[in-house]
Tab-separated table of C-alpha atoms in Angstrom:
chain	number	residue	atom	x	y	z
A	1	UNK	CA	-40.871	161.156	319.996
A	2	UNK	CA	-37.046	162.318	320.276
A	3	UNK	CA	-35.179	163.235	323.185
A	4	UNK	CA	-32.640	165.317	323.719
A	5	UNK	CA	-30.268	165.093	327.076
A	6	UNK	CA	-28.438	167.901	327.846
A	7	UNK	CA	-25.040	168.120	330.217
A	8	UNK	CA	-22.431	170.827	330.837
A	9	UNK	CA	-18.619	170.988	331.174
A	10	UNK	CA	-17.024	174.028	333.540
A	11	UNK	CA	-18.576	177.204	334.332
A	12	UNK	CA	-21.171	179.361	332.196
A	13	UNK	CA	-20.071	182.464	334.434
A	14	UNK	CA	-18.027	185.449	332.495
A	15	UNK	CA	-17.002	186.942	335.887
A	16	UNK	CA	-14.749	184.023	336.903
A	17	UNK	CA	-12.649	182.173	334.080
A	18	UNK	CA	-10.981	179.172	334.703
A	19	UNK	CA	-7.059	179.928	332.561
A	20	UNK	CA	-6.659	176.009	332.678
A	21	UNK	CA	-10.272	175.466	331.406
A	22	UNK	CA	-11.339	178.587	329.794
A	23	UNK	CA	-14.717	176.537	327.881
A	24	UNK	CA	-18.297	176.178	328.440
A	25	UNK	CA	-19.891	173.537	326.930
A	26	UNK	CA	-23.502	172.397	326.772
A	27	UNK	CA	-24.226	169.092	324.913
A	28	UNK	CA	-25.507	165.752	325.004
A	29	UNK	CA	-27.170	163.328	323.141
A	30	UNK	CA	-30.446	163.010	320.614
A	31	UNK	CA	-32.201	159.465	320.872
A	32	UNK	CA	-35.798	158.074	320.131
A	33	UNK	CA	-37.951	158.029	323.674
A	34	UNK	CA	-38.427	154.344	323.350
A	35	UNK	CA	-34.693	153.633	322.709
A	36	UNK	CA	-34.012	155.665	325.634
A	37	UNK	CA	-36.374	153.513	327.734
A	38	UNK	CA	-35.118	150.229	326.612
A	39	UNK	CA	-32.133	149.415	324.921
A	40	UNK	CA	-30.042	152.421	326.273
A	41	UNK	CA	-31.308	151.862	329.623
A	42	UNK	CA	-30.656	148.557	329.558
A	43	UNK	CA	-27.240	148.481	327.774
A	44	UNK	CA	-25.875	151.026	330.473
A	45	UNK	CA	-27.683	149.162	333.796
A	46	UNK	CA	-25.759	146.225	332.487
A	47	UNK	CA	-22.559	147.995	332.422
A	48	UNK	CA	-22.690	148.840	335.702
A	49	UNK	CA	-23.501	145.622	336.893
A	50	UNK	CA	-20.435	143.367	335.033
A	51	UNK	CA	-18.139	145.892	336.279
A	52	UNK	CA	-19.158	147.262	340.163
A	53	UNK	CA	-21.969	144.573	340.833
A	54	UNK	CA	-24.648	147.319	341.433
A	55	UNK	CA	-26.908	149.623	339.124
A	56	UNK	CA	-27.302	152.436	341.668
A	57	UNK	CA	-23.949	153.991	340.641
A	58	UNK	CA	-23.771	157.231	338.934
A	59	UNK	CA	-21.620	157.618	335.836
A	60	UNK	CA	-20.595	161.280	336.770
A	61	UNK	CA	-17.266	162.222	334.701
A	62	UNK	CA	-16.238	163.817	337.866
A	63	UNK	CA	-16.998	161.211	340.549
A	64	UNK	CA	-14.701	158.822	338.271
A	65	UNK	CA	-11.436	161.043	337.565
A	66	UNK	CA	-11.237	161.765	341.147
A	67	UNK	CA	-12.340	157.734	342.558
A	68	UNK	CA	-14.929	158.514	344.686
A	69	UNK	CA	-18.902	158.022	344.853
A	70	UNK	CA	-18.338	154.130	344.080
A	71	UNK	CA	-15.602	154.476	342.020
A	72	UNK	CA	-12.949	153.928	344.429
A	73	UNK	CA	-11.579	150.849	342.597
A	74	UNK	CA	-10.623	152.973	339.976
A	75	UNK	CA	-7.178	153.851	341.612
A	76	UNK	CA	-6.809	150.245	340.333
A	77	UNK	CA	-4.385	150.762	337.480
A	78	UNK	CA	-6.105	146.930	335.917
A	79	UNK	CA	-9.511	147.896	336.809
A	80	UNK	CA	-9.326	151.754	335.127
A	81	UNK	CA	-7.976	150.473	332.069
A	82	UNK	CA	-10.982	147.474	332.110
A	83	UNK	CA	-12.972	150.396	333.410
A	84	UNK	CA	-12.178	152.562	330.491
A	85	UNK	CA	-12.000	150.178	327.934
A	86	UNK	CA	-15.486	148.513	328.819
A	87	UNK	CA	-17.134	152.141	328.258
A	88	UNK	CA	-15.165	152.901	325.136
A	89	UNK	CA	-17.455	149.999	324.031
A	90	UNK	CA	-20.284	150.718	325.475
A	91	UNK	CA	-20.469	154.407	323.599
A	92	UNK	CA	-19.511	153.156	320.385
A	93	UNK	CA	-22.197	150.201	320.326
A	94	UNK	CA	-25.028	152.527	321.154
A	95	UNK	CA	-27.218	154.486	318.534
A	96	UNK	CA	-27.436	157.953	319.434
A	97	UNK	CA	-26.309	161.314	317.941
A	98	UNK	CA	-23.929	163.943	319.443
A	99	UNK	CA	-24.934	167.819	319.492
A	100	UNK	CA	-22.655	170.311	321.297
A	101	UNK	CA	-22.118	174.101	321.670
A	102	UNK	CA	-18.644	174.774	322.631
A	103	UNK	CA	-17.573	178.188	324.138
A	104	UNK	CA	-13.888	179.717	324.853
A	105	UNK	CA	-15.285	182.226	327.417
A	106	UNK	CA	-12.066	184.176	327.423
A	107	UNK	CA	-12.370	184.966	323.279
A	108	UNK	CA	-16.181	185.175	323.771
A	109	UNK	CA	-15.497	187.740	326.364
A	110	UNK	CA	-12.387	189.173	324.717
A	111	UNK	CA	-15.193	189.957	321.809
A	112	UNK	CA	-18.497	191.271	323.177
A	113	UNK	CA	-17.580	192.691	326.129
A	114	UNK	CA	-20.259	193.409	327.856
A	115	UNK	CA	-22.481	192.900	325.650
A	116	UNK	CA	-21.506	189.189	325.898
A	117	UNK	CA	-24.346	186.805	326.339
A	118	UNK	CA	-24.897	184.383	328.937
A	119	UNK	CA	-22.730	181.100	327.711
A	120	UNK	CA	-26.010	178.759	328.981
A	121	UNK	CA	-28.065	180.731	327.274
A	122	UNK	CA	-26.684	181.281	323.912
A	123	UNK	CA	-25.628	177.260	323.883
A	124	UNK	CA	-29.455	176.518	325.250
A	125	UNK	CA	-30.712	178.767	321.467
A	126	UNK	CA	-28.405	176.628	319.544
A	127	UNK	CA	-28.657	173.364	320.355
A	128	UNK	CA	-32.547	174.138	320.594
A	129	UNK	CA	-32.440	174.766	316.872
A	130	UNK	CA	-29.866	171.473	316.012
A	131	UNK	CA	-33.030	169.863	317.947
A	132	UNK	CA	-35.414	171.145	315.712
A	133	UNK	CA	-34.086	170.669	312.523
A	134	UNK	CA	-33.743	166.617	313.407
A	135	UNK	CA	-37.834	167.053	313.927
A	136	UNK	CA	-37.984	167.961	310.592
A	137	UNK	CA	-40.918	164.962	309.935
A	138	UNK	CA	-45.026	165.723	310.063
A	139	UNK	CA	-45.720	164.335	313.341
A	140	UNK	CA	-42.525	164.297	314.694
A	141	UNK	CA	-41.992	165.876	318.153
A	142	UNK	CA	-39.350	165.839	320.715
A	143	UNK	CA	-38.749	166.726	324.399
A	144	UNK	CA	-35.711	168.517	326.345
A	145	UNK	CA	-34.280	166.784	329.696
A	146	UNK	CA	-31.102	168.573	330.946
A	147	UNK	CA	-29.277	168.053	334.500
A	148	UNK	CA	-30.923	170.264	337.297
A	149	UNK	CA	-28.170	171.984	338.661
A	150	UNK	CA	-30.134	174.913	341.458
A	151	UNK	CA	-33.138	176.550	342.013
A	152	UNK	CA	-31.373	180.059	340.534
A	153	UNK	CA	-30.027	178.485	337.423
A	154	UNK	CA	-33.116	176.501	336.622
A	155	UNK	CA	-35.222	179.266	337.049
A	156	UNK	CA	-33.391	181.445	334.880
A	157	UNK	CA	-33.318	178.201	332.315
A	158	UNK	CA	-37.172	178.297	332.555
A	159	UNK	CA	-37.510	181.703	331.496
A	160	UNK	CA	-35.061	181.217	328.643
A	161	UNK	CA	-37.086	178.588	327.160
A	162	UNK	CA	-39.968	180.660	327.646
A	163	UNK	CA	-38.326	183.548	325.949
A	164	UNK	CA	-37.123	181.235	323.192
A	165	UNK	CA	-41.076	180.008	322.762
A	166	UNK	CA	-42.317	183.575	322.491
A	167	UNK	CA	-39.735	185.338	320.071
A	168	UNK	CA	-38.073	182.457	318.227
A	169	UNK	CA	-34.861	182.762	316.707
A	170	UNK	CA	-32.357	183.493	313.808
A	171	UNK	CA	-33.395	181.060	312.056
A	172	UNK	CA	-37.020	179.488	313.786
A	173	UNK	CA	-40.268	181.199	314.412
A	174	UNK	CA	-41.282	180.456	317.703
A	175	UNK	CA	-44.362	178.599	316.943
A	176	UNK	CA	-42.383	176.129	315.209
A	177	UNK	CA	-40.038	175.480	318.192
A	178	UNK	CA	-43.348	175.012	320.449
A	179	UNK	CA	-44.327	172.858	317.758
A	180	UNK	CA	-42.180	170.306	317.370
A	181	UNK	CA	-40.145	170.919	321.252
A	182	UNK	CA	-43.541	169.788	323.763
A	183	UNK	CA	-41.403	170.726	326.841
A	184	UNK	CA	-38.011	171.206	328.819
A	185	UNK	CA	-37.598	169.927	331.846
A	186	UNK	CA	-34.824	169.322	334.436
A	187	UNK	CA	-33.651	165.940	336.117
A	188	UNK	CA	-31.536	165.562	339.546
A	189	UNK	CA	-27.870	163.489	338.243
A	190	UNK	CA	-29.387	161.348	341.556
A	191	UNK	CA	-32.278	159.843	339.295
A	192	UNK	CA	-30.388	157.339	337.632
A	193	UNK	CA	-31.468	158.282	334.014
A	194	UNK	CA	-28.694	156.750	331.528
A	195	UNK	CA	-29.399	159.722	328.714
A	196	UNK	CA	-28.606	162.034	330.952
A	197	UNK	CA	-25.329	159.984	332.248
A	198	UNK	CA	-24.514	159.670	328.538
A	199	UNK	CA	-25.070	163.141	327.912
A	200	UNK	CA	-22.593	164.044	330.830
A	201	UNK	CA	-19.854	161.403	329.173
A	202	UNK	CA	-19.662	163.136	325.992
A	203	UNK	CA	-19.162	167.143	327.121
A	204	UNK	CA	-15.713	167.048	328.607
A	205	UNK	CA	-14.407	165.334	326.006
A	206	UNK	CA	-15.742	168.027	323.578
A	207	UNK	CA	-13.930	170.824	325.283
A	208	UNK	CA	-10.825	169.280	325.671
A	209	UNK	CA	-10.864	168.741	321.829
A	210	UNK	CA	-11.606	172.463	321.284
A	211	UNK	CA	-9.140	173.345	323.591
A	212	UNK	CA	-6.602	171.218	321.846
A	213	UNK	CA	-5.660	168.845	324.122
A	214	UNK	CA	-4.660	165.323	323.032
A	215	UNK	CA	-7.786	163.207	322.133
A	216	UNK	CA	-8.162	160.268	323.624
A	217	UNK	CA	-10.303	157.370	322.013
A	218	UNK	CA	-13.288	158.241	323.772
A	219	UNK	CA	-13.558	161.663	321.629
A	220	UNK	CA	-13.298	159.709	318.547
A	221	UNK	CA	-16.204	157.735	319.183
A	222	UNK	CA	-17.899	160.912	320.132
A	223	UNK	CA	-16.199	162.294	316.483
A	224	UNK	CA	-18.048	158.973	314.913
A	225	UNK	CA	-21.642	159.841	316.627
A	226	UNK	CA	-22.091	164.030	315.755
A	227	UNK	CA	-25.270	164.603	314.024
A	228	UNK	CA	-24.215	165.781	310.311
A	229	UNK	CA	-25.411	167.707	307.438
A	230	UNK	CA	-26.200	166.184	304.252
A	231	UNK	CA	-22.619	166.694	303.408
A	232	UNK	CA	-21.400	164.711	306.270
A	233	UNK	CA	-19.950	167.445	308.094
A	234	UNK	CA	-20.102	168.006	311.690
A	235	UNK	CA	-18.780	171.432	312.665
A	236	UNK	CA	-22.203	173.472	312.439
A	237	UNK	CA	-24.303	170.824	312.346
A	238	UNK	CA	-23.352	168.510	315.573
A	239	UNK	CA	-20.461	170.806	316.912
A	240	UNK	CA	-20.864	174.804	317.072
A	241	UNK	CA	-17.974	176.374	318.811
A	242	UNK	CA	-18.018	179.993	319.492
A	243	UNK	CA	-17.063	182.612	318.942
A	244	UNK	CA	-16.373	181.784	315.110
A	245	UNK	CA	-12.904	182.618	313.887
């Protein structure tokens, strides 16, 4: 059984676009269940433990730019750049695989118009296939767990996975997806469930790399983890960003 944990970074809305962040993205990370349970579990409790003394804390990208929600000690020029350099190791030591849809809202906009679909919603059919094509094995199976965000959005995600179950896509019938995908579900941040934590490290780092900001040695290890073809490429295969040039 495979996992896949899903995160976002900014806003899916088209009404209201961000010109200093202009990008949706939805990603995360593909693991085995049991991995998931133990050693990544484990490997990030521990983390949190050497550095703050507690596993309660919540590694929310947010809560740690802006110190606050236990990260106060990171206005501690010594302890961010322990901080920082402690988790650069802890994502390149653990075994999981990167899959991301990027969107520049403003060219996605710029293109469809109105006709332009929901950014959630056309990252949620993508990343659904990505997920299917690593269950490629008899047997094989694998299970969805992104962040619950409100009742609204996470209604409106439950009816696009049932849509996606009933008609399929481009490229999957939907039996197939209900075949090897057993379920979607939705998890508070507040749970404490390190996939999901990972899942929420690797998306900002994603757009500002699509954005063209400078990278910073946390996107390389992310660069180092995308799921690949059997070429070894990554764009298409772990990264989609949209709309295509």
């Amino acid at each position: 059984m495979k996992v896949m944990f899903l995160d976002e970074s900014g806003d899916h809305s088209l009404s209201a676009i961000d010109p200093q962040y202009p990008m949706f993205v939805l990603g995360g990370i593909i693991v085995t269940k049991e991995y998931a349970e133990g050693q990544l579990a484990d490997a990030v409790r521990r983390f949190k433990v050497d550095l703050f003394g507690r596993e309660d804390l919540i590694l929310h990208t947010s809560d740690i730019a802006r110190n606050r929600n236990g990260f106060e000690r990171m206005k501690e020029p010594a302890f961010r750049g322990k901080f920082y350099s402690k988790l650069n190791e802890l994502m390149s030591s653990l075994d999981y695989q990167v899959v991301a849809c990027a969107i520049r809202k403003d060219a996605h906009l710029e293109k469809y118009g109105i006709g332009a679909l929901d950014p959630y919603m056309l990252s949620l059919e993508i990343l659904v296939e990505r997920f299917c094509f690593e269950i490629s094995g008899k047997g094989d199976s694998g299970v969805i767990i992104a962040e619950k965000r409100n009742p609204t959005l996470d209604h409106e995600l439950d009816l696009s996975w049932l849509d996606l179950k009933i008609r399929g896509t481009d490229y999957l019938q939907a039996a197939e997806i209900e075949r090897r995908i057993t379920g979607l579900t939705t998890r508070n941040k507040k749970d404490n469930i390190a996939g999901l934590q990972l899942a929420d490290l690797v998306v900002s780092p994603i757009g500002r790399f699509v954005l063209g900001k400078q990278e910073h040695e946390d996107f390389k290890i992310i660069e180092s983890k995308f799921r690949r073809d059997a070429k070894g490429n990554y764009k298409g295969a772990g990264l989609v960003i949209l709309p295509k040039k």
